[in-house]
mmCIF file of C-alpha atoms and ligand atoms in Angstrom:
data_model
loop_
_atom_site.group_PDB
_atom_site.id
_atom_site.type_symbol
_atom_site.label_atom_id
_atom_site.label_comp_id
_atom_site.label_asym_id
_atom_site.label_seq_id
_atom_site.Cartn_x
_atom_site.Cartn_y
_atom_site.Cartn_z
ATOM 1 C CA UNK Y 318 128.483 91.939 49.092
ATOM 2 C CA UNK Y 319 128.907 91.312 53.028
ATOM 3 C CA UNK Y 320 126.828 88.824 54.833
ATOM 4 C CA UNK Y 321 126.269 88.006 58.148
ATOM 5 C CA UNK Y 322 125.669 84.744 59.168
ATOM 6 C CA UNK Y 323 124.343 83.420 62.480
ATOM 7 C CA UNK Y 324 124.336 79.803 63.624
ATOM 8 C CA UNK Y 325 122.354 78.522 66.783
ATOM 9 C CA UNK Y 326 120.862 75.492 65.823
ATOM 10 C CA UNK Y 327 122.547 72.783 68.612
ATOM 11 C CA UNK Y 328 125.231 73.923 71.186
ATOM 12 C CA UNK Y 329 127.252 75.798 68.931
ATOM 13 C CA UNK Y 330 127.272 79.686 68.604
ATOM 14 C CA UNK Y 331 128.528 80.870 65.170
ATOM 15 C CA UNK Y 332 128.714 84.444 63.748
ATOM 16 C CA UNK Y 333 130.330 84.947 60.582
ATOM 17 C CA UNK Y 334 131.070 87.851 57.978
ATOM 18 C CA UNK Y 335 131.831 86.387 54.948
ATOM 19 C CA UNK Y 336 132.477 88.901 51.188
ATOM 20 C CA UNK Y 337 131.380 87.860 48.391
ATOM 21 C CA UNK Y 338 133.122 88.628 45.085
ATOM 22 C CA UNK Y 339 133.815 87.479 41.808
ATOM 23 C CA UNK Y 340 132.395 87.507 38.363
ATOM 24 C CA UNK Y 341 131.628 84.640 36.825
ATOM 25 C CA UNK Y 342 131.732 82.214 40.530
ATOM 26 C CA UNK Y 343 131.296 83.716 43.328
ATOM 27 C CA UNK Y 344 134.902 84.034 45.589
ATOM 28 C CA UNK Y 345 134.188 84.073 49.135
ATOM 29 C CA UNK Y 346 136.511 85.662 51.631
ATOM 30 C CA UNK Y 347 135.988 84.761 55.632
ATOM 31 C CA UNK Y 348 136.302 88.424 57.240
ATOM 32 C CA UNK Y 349 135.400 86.620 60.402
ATOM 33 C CA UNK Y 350 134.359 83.527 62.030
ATOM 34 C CA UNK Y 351 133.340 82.706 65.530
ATOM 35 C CA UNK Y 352 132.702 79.931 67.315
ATOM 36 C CA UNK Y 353 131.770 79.057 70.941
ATOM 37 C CA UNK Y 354 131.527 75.954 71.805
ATOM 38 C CA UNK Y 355 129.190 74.859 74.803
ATOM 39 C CA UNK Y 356 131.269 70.904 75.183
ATOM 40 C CA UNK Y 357 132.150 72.558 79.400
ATOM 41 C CA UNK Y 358 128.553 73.128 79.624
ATOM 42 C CA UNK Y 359 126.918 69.662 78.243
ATOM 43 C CA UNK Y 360 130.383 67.485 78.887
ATOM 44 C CA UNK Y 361 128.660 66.364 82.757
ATOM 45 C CA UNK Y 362 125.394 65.378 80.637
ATOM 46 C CA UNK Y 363 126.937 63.544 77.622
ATOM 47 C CA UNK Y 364 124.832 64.832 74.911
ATOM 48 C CA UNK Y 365 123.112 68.375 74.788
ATOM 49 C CA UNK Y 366 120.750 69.579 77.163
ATOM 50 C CA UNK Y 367 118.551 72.228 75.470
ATOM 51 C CA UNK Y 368 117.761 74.488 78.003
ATOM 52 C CA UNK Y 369 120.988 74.818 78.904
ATOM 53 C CA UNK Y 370 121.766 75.425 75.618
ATOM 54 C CA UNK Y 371 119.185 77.995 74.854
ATOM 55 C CA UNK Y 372 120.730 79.662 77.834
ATOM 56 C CA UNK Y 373 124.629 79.576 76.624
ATOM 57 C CA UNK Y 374 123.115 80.851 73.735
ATOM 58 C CA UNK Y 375 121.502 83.886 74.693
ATOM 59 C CA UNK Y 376 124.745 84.240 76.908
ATOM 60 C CA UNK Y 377 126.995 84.026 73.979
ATOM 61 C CA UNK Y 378 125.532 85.087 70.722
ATOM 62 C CA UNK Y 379 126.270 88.883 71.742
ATOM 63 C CA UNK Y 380 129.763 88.663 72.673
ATOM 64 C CA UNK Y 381 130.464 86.555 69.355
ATOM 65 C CA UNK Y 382 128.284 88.605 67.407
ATOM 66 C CA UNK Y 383 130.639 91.898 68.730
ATOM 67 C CA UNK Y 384 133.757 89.806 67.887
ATOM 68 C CA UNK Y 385 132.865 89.053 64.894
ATOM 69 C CA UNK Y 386 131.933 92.593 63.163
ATOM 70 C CA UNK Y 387 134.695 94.301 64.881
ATOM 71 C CA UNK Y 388 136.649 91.736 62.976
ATOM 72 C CA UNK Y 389 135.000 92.378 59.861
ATOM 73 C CA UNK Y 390 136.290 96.190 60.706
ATOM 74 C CA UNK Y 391 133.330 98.376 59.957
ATOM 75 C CA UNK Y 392 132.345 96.653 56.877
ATOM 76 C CA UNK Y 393 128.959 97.311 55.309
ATOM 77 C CA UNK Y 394 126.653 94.327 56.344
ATOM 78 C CA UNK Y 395 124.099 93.499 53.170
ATOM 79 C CA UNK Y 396 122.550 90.701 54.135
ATOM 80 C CA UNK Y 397 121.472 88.595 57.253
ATOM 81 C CA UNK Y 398 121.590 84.948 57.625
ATOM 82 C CA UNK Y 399 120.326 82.827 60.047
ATOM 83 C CA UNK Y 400 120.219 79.391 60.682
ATOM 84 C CA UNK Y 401 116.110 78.701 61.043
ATOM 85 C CA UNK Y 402 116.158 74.640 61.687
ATOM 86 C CA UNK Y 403 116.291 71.829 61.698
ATOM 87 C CA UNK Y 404 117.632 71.523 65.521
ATOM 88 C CA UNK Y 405 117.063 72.207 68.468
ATOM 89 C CA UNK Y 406 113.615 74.997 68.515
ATOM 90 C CA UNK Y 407 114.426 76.744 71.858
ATOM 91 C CA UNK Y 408 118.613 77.154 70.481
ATOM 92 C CA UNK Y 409 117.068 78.009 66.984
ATOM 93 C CA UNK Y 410 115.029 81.156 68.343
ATOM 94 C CA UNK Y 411 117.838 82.751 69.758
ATOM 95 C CA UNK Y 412 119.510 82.991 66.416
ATOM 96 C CA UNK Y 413 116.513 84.144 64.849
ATOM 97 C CA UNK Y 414 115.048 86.714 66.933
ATOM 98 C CA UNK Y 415 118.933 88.245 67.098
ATOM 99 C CA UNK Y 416 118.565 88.503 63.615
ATOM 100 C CA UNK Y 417 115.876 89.729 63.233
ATOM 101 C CA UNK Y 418 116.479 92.443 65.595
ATOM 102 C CA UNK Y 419 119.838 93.433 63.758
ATOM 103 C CA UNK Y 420 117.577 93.456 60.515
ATOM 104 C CA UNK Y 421 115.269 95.910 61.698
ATOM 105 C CA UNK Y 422 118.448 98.101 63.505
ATOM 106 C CA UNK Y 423 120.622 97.622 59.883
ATOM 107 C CA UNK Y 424 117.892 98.141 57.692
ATOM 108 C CA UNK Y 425 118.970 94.918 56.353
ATOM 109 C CA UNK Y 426 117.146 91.996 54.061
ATOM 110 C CA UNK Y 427 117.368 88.794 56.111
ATOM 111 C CA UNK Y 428 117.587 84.985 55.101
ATOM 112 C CA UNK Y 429 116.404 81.829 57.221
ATOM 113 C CA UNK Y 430 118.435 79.030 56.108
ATOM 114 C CA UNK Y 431 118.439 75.483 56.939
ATOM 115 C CA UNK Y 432 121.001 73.804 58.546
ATOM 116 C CA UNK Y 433 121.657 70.492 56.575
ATOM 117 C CA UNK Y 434 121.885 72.242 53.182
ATOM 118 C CA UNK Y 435 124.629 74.382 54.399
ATOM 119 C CA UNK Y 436 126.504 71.176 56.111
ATOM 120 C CA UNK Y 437 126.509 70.910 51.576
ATOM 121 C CA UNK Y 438 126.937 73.599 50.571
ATOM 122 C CA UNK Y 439 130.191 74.408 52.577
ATOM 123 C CA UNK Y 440 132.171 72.414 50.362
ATOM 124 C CA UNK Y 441 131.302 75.356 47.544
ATOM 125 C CA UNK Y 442 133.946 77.421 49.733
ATOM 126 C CA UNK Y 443 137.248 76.952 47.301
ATOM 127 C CA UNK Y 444 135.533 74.180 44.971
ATOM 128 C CA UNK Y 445 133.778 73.573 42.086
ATOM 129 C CA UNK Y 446 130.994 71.029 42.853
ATOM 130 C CA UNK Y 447 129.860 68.391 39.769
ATOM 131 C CA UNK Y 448 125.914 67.618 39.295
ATOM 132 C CA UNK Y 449 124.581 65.253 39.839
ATOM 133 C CA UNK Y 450 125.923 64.688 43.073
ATOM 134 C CA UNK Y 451 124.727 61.619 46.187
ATOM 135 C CA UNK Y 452 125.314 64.159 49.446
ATOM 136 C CA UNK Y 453 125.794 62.725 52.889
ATOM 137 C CA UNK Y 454 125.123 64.817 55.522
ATOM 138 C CA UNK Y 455 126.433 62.934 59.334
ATOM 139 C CA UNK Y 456 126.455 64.986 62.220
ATOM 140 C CA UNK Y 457 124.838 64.662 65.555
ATOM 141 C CA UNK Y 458 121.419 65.106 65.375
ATOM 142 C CA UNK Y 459 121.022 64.015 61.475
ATOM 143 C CA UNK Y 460 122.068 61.021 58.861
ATOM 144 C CA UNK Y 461 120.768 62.052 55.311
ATOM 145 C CA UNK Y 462 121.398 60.567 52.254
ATOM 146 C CA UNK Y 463 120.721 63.178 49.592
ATOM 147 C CA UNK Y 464 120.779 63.502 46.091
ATOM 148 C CA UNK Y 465 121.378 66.657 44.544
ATOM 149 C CA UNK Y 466 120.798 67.768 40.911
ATOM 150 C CA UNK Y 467 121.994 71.119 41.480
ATOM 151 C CA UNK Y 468 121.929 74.089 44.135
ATOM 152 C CA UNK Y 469 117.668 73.916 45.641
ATOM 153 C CA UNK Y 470 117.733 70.783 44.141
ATOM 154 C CA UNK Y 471 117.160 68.039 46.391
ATOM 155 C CA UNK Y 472 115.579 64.763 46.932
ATOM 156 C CA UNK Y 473 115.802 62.760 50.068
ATOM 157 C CA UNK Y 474 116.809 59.269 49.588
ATOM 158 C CA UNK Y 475 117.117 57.913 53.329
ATOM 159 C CA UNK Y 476 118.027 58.770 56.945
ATOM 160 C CA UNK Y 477 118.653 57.078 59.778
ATOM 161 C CA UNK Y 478 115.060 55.475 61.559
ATOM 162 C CA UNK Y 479 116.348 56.275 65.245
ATOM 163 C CA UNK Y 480 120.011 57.760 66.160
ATOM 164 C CA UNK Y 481 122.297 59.808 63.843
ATOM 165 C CA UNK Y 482 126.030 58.578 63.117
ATOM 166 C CA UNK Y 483 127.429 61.591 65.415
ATOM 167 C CA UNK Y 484 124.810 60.569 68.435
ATOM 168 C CA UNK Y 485 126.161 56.842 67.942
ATOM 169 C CA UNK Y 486 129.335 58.074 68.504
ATOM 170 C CA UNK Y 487 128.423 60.200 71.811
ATOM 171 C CA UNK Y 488 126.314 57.277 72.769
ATOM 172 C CA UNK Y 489 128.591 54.821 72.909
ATOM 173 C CA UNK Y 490 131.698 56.711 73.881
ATOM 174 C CA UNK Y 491 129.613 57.315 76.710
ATOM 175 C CA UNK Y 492 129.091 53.643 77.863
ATOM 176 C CA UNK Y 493 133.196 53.504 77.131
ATOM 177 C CA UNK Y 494 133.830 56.096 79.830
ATOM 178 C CA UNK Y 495 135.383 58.517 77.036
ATOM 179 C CA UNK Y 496 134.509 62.275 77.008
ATOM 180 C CA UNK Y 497 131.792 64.465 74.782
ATOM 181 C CA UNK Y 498 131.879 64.746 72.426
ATOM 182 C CA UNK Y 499 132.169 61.212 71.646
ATOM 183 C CA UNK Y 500 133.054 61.548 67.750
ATOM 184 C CA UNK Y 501 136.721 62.850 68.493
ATOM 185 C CA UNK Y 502 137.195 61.309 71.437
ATOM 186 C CA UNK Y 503 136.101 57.270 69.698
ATOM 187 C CA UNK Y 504 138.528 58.801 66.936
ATOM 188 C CA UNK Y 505 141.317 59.530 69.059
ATOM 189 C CA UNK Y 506 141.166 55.938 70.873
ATOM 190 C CA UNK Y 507 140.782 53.764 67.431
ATOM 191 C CA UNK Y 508 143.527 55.351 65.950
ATOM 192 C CA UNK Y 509 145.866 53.909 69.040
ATOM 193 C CA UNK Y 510 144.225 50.042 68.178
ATOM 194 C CA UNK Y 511 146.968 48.095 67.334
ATOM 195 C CA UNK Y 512 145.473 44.419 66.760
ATOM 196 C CA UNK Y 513 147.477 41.478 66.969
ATOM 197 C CA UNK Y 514 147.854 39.882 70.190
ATOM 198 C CA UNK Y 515 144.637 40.982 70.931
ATOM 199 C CA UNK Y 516 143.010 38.353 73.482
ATOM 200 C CA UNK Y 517 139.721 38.885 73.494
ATOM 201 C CA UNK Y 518 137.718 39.776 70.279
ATOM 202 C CA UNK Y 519 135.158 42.839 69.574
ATOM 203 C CA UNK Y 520 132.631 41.973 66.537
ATOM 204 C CA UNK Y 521 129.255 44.714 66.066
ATOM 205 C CA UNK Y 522 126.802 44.595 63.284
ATOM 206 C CA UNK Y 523 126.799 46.848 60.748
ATOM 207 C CA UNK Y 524 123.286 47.492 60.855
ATOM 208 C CA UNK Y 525 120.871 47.717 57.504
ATOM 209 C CA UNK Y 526 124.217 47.493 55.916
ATOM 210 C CA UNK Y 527 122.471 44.913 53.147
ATOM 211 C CA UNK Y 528 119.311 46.377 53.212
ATOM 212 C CA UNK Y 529 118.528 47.684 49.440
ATOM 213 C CA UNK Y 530 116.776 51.071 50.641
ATOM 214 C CA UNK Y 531 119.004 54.632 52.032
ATOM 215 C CA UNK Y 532 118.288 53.936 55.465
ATOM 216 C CA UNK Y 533 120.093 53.757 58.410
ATOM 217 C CA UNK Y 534 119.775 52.887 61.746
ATOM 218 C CA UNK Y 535 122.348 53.150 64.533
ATOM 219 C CA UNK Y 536 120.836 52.333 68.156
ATOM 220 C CA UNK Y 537 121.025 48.592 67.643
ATOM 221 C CA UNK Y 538 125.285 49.544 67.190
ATOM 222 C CA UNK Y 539 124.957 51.270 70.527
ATOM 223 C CA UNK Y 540 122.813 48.503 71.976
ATOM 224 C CA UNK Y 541 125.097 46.071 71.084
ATOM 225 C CA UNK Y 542 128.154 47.784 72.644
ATOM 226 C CA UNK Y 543 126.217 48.370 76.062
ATOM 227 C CA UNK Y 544 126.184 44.214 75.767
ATOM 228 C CA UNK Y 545 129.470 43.716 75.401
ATOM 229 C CA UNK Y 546 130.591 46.247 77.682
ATOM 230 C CA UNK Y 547 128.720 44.598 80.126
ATOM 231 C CA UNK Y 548 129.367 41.227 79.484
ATOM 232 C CA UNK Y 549 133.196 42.291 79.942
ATOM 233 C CA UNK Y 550 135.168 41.700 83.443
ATOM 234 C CA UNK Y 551 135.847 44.826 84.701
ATOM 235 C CA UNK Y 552 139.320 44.843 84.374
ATOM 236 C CA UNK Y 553 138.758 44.301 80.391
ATOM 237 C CA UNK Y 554 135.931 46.886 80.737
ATOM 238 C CA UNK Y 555 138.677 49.356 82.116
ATOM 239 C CA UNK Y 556 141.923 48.050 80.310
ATOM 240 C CA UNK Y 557 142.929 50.582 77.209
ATOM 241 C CA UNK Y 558 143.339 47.605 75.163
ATOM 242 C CA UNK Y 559 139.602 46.459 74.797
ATOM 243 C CA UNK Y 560 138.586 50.854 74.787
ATOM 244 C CA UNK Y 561 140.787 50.955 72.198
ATOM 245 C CA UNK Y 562 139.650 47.799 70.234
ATOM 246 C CA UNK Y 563 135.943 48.965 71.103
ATOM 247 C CA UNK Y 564 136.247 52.351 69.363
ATOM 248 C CA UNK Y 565 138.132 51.125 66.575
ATOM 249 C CA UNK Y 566 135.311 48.533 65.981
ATOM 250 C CA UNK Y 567 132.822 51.249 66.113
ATOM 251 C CA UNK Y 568 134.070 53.311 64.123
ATOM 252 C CA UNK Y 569 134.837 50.698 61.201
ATOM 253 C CA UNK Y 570 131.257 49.596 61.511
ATOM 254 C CA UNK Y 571 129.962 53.291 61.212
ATOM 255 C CA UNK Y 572 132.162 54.220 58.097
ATOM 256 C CA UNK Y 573 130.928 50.692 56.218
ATOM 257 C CA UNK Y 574 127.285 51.521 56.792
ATOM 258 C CA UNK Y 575 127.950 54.927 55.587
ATOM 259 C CA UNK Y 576 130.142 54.212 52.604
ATOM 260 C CA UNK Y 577 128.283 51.404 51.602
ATOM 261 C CA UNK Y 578 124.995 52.992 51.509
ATOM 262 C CA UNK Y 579 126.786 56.032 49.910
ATOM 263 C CA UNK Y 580 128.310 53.934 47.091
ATOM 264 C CA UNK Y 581 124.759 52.045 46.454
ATOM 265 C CA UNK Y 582 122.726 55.444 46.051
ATOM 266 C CA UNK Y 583 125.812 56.791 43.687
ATOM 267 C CA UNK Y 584 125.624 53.745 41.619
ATOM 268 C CA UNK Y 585 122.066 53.820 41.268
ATOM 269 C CA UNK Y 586 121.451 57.243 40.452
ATOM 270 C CA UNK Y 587 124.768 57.753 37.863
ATOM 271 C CA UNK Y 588 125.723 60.465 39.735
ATOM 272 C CA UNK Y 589 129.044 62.184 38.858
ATOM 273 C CA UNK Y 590 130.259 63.235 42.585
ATOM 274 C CA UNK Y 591 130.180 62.522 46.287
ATOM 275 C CA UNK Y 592 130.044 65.358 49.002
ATOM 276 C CA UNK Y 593 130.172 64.895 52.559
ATOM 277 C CA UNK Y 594 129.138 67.453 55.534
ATOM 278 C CA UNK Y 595 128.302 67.763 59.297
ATOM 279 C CA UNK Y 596 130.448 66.840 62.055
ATOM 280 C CA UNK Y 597 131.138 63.024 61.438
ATOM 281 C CA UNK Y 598 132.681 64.248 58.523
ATOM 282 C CA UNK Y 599 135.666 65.118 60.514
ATOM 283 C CA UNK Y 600 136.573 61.989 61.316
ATOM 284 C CA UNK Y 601 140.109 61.116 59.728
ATOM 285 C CA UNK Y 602 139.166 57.175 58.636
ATOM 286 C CA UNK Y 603 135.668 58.049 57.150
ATOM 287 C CA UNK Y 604 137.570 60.973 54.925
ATOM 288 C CA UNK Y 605 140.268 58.843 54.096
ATOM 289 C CA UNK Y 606 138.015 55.689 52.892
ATOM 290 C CA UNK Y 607 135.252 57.866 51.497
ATOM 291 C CA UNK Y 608 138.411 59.104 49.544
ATOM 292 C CA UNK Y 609 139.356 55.983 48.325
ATOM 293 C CA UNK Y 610 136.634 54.362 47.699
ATOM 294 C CA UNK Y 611 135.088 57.542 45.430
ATOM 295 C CA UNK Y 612 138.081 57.451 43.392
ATOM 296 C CA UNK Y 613 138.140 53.346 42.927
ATOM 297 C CA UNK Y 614 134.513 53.872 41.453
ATOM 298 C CA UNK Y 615 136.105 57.017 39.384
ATOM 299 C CA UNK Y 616 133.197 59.474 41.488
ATOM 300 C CA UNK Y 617 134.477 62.959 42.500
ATOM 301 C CA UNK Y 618 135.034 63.928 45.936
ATOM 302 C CA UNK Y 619 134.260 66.724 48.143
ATOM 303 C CA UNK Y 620 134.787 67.105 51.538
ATOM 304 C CA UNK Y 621 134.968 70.466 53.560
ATOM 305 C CA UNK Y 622 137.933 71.331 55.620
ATOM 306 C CA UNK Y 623 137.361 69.602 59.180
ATOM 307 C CA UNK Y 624 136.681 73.059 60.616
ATOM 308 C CA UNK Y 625 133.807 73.377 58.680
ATOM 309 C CA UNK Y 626 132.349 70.074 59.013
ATOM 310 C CA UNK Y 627 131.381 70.822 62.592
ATOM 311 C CA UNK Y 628 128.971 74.218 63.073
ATOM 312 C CA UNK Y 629 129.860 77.458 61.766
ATOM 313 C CA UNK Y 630 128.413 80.265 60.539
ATOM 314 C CA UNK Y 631 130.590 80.626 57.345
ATOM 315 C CA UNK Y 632 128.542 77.425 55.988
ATOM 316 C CA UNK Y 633 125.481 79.626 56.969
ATOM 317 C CA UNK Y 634 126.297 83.011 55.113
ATOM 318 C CA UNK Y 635 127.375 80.468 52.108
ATOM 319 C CA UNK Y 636 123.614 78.995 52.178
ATOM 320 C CA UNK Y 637 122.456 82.719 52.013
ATOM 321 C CA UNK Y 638 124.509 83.390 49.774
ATOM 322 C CA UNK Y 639 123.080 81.240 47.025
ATOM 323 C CA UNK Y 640 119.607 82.107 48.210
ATOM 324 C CA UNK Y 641 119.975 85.657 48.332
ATOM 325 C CA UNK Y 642 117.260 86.432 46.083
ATOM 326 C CA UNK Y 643 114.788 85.384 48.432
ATOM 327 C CA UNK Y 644 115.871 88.197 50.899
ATOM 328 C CA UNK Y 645 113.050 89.726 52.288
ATOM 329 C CA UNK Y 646 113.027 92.637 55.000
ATOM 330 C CA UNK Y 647 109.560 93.762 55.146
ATOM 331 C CA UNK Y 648 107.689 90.497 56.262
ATOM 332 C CA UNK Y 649 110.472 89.911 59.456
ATOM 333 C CA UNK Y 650 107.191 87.828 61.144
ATOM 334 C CA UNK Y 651 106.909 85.210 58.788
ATOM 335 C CA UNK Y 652 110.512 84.259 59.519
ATOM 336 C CA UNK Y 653 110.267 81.246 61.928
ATOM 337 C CA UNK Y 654 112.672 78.224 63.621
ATOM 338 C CA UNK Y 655 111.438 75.193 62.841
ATOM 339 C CA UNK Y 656 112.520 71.949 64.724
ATOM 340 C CA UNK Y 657 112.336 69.702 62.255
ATOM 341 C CA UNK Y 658 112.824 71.742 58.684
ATOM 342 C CA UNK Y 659 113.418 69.865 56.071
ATOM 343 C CA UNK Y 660 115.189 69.996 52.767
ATOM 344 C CA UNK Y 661 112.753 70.654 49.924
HETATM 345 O O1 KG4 V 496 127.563 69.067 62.695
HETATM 346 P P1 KG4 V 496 127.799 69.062 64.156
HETATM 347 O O2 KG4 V 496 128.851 69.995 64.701
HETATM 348 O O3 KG4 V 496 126.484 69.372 64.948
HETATM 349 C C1 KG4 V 496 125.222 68.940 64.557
HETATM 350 O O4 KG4 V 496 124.636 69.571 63.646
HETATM 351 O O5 KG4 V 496 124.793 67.924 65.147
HETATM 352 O O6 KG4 V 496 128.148 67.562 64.559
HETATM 353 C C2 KG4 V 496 128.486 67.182 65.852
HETATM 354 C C3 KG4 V 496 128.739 65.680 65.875
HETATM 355 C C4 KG4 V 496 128.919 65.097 67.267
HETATM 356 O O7 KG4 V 496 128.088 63.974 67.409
HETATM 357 C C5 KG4 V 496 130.382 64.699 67.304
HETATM 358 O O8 KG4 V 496 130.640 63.563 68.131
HETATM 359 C C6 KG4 V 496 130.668 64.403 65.852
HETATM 360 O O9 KG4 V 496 129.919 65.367 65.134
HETATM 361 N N1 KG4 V 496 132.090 64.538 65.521
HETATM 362 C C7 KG4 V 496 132.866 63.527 65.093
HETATM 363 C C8 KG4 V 496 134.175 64.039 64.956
HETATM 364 N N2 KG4 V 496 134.146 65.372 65.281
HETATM 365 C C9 KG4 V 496 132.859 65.665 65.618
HETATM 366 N N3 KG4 V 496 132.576 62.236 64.855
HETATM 367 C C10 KG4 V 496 133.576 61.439 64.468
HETATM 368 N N4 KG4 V 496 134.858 61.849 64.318
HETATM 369 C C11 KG4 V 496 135.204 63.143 64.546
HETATM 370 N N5 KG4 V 496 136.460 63.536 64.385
HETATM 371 ZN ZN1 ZN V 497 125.272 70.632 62.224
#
């Protein structure tokens, strides 16, 4: 089967055609994959501005949608899929009322999907997952720790109270004068720390980090960088030595919240694997610690290619996929984008 997959849900627009074969797993071959990314648009803002978004959106979505089946050469579409939250609600309805539209012109059953369970379920693209699994899904707008005992199987076992790992990252790479998105460009400056000689030292909490719940909470990291930003000369403030010591420190004290907490809830639950997703989940140190750590404590990793860690569609037809026998093409009203979906 062919599906088509669209993705609006933040300042990304996705279309995808993804086939589906295979007999006793399904195989899943891209035909096509679009992205266009808004970063020119929001990069003067340093985060996402919605209406803007919702704008780029309805800009984009047709031009990526044409792309994207002309790619997929003619090929029989069998299924819609659309992203129908959680995210942004104005970006959301752009992507749905597209497809519903292309439903009602293809004849076609339609999916909504949600957004955090295909940051998971991505990592079914050339892998076999193991159950149980402890999922952690860090991207901008969401930190979820998630345990799952199979595909629709999921329990929620903490999030973050105020910002999400990715925003943290923005955030603060934002005080530090770096560009948006923050995640690559923090990233891209730790990896040139080089510490000794340092003169001056950089120290952040790692907050909740001994907490015994799945929680997280990241503005008090951002808060505490603003301080010693501003507590800096501004020579150090604008010398690449303390940038680059700054976003190395952030960094480390993101990826020990996140592994630690990680660790705890796959302890506790006697799970057999670990599976990241979303656009953290990009970052170079977090895969490579995440990777070491898993296989110190003997827990199987999974990880999706860093091109789909950050939106897509293909992580969108993929949820469809595995939902497909909900498809329903007569009751196109009842499909809805919801802000703040959650996993069930
Ligand atoms: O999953 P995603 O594309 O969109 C949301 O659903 O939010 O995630 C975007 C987030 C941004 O906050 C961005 O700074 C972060 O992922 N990000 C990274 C990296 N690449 C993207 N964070 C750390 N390291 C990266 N390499
Ligand atoms: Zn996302």
């Amino acid at each position: 089967m062919n599906i088509l997959a669209i993705e609006t849900s933040c300042d990304d627009t996705g279309v995808a055609v993804v086939k589906v074969g295979g007999k006793k797993r399904p195989r899943f071959r891209i035909l096509s994959n679009f992205v266009s990314s808004q970063v020119e648009v929001h990069k003067k803002w340093g985060g996402v501005y919605p209406t803007l978004a919702k704008r780029e959106h309805q800009k984009n979505l047709p031009i990526v949608f044409k792309k994207a089946l002309q790619q997929a050469q003619g090929e029989r579409i069998d299924l819609i899929v659309v992203t129908a939250g959680p995210g942004l609600e104005p970006c959301l309805w752009v992507g749905v009322n597209f497809a519903k539209d292309l439903a009602k012109k293809l004849k076609a059953p339609i999916i909504p999907v949600n957004h955090i369970e295909a940051h998971i379920l991505i990592n079914f693209l050339n892998n076999k997952c193991v159950f149980p699994a402890v999922c952690l899904v860090v991207s901008g707008g969401h930190t979820q720790l998630i345990l799952m005992r199979g595909i629709d199987d999921y329990k929620i076992l903490g999030e973050t109270r105020d910002d999400a790992a990715g925003e943290c990252f923005d955030k603060t790479a934002r005080i530090l004068g770096l560009g948006y998105p923050g995640g690559p460009a923090i990233a891209t400056e730790a990896a040139k720390f080089n510490a000794p000689g340092l003169k001056f030292k950089v120290k952040l909490p790692r907050p909740m980090i001994y907490q015994k719940n799945y929680d997280f909470s990241f503005s008090g990291l951002k808060t505490a960088v603003l301080y010693d930003f501003k507590s800096r000369p501004l020579k150090v403030r604008k010398s690449k030595e303390y940038i680059q010591a700054m976003a190395a420190e952030i960094q480390q004290a993101v990826i020990d919240v996140l592994i630690k907490k990680t660790l705890k809830a796959a302890k506790d639950y006697k799970v057999k694997s670990i599976i990241l997703g979303g656009g953290v989940a990009a970052n170079d140190e977090l895969r490579k610690q995440f990777r070491v750590q898993s296989s110190r404590l003997k827990f199987k990793f999974s990880v999706p290619p860093k091109v789909f860690c950050t939106d897509n569609a293909v992580m969108t037809a993929l949820t469809g996929y595995y939902h497909r026998q909900e498809a329903r093409n007569k009751n196109l009203e009842s499909i809805e984008a919801k802000a703040n979906l959650r996993l069930k």
